[in-house]
Amino acid sequence: QVQLVESGGGSVQTGGSLRLSCAASGSTYGISLYCMAWFRQAPGEERETIASINNLGLTSYAESVKGRFTISKDNAANTLYLQMNSLKPEDTAMYYCAAVVRSGGFCYTYADFAYWGQGTQVTVSS
């Protein structure tokens, strides 16, 4: 059973930066064959995709974070990252990582994913 554990959340002021990590365990092949993504969910809002990365390293971003957030992964460390710069109050949310075994394909929507972490809170104050 694959387990995903997020870390790196916290409270920052507008314009600040945070780096989220998502450590994966329990997979025979590590994350090299996984398509992975970051989602976020603010209170009263639906969970939305922030960024995704497939097993070949191809990425996709929501318009709201393009140019500010960068998704990456380290297969050797079995870890997914989200570098968040120029943070805004509207980035405040619980951030989740998600994964699915998918070689050569892509993933982006909620229904694409089989495994989820418990989330890490990001709060941006003005």
Short mmCIF file of C-alpha atoms in Angstrom, two decimals:
data_model
loop_
_atom_site.label_atom_id
_atom_site.label_comp_id
_atom_site.label_asym_id
_atom_site.label_seq_id
_atom_site.Cartn_x
_atom_site.Cartn_y
_atom_site.Cartn_z
CA GLN A 1 0.00 0.00 0.00
CA VAL A 2 1.45 3.33 -1.06
CA GLN A 3 1.61 6.00 1.61
CA LEU A 4 2.12 9.71 0.96
CA VAL A 5 3.17 12.09 3.72
CA GLU A 6 3.28 15.84 3.12
CA SER A 7 5.41 18.30 5.04
CA GLY A 8 6.68 21.86 4.76
CA GLY A 9 3.50 23.81 5.29
CA GLY A 10 3.32 26.79 7.60
CA SER A 11 2.45 30.45 7.94
CA VAL A 12 4.11 33.12 5.83
CA GLN A 13 3.46 36.70 4.83
CA THR A 14 2.44 37.83 1.37
CA GLY A 15 5.36 37.52 -1.01
CA GLY A 16 7.03 34.79 1.00
CA SER A 17 8.04 31.30 -0.08
CA LEU A 18 7.51 27.75 1.10
CA ARG A 19 8.65 24.38 -0.17
CA LEU A 20 6.31 21.46 0.30
CA SER A 21 7.52 17.88 0.25
CA CYS A 22 5.62 14.65 -0.23
CA ALA A 23 7.46 11.49 0.81
CA ALA A 24 6.21 8.28 -0.77
CA SER A 25 6.65 4.80 0.67
CA GLY A 26 5.33 1.31 0.15
CA SER A 27 5.82 1.12 -3.60
CA THR A 28 7.90 -1.68 -5.06
CA TYR A 29 9.12 0.58 -7.88
CA GLY A 30 9.42 3.83 -6.01
CA ILE A 31 7.82 6.82 -7.72
CA SER A 32 9.62 6.45 -11.04
CA LEU A 33 6.47 5.05 -12.69
CA TYR A 34 4.08 7.40 -10.93
CA CYS A 35 2.16 10.38 -12.17
CA MET A 36 1.87 12.79 -9.24
CA ALA A 37 0.26 16.09 -8.39
CA TRP A 38 -0.43 18.72 -5.79
CA PHE A 39 -3.96 19.78 -4.95
CA ARG A 40 -5.27 22.34 -2.53
CA GLN A 41 -8.55 22.92 -0.77
CA ALA A 42 -9.64 26.04 1.04
CA PRO A 43 -12.53 25.97 3.54
CA GLY A 44 -15.84 25.81 1.71
CA GLU A 45 -14.13 25.28 -1.64
CA GLU A 46 -13.62 22.27 -3.87
CA ARG A 47 -10.28 20.56 -4.06
CA GLU A 48 -8.39 21.94 -7.05
CA THR A 49 -5.36 20.80 -8.97
CA ILE A 50 -2.32 23.02 -8.59
CA ALA A 51 0.32 21.19 -10.56
CA SER A 52 1.08 17.74 -11.88
CA ILE A 53 4.11 15.88 -13.15
CA ASN A 54 4.17 12.59 -15.03
CA ASN A 55 6.79 9.87 -14.87
CA LEU A 56 8.69 11.49 -17.75
CA GLY A 57 8.90 14.80 -15.92
CA LEU A 58 6.33 16.65 -18.00
CA THR A 59 4.48 19.23 -15.94
CA SER A 60 1.21 21.10 -15.98
CA TYR A 61 0.04 24.01 -13.81
CA ALA A 62 -3.15 25.79 -12.89
CA GLU A 63 -3.27 29.31 -14.31
CA SER A 64 -3.47 30.75 -10.81
CA VAL A 65 0.01 29.48 -9.90
CA LYS A 66 1.89 29.58 -13.20
CA GLY A 67 5.17 31.42 -12.86
CA ARG A 68 5.05 31.24 -9.05
CA PHE A 69 4.95 27.53 -8.21
CA THR A 70 7.24 24.76 -9.45
CA ILE A 71 6.55 21.05 -9.15
CA SER A 72 9.42 18.59 -9.21
CA LYS A 73 10.29 15.11 -8.04
CA ASP A 74 13.32 13.17 -6.95
CA ASN A 75 12.87 9.54 -7.92
CA ALA A 76 15.88 8.41 -5.91
CA ALA A 77 14.45 10.03 -2.78
CA ASN A 78 10.85 8.99 -3.59
CA THR A 79 9.81 12.56 -2.92
CA LEU A 80 7.60 15.07 -4.70
CA TYR A 81 8.15 18.80 -4.16
CA LEU A 82 6.24 22.03 -4.65
CA GLN A 83 8.27 25.23 -4.52
CA MET A 84 5.91 28.12 -3.87
CA ASN A 85 7.13 31.68 -4.38
CA SER A 86 5.40 35.05 -4.29
CA LEU A 87 2.68 33.64 -2.09
CA LYS A 88 -0.66 35.43 -1.84
CA PRO A 89 -3.43 35.28 0.77
CA GLU A 90 -5.59 33.42 -1.76
CA ASP A 91 -3.02 30.59 -1.70
CA THR A 92 -4.13 29.80 1.85
CA ALA A 93 -5.42 26.22 1.88
CA MET A 94 -4.70 22.65 2.86
CA TYR A 95 -2.30 21.20 0.32
CA TYR A 96 -2.42 17.54 -0.67
CA CYS A 97 -0.21 15.36 -2.79
CA ALA A 98 -1.63 12.57 -4.91
CA ALA A 99 -0.24 9.75 -7.03
CA VAL A 100 -1.20 7.07 -9.51
CA VAL A 101 0.84 4.45 -11.34
CA ARG A 102 0.87 5.63 -14.94
CA SER A 103 3.77 5.19 -17.31
CA GLY A 104 3.90 7.60 -20.24
CA GLY A 105 0.48 9.07 -19.66
CA PHE A 106 -0.67 12.14 -17.78
CA CYS A 107 -2.78 12.93 -14.76
CA TYR A 108 -4.53 16.07 -13.58
CA THR A 109 -8.07 15.69 -12.34
CA TYR A 110 -9.16 14.38 -8.96
CA ALA A 111 -10.50 11.14 -10.44
CA ASP A 112 -7.12 10.29 -11.98
CA PHE A 113 -5.46 9.54 -8.64
CA ALA A 114 -5.37 6.42 -6.49
CA TYR A 115 -3.31 7.57 -3.52
CA TRP A 116 -3.58 10.67 -1.35
CA GLY A 117 -1.69 12.21 1.53
CA GLN A 118 -3.26 13.71 4.64
CA GLY A 119 -2.38 17.28 3.74
CA THR A 120 -0.29 20.14 5.07
CA GLN A 121 -1.68 23.58 5.88
CA VAL A 122 -0.39 26.71 4.16
CA THR A 123 -1.49 30.08 5.53
CA VAL A 124 -0.52 33.34 3.86
CA SER A 125 -1.20 36.55 5.73
CA SER A 126 -1.44 40.01 4.21
#
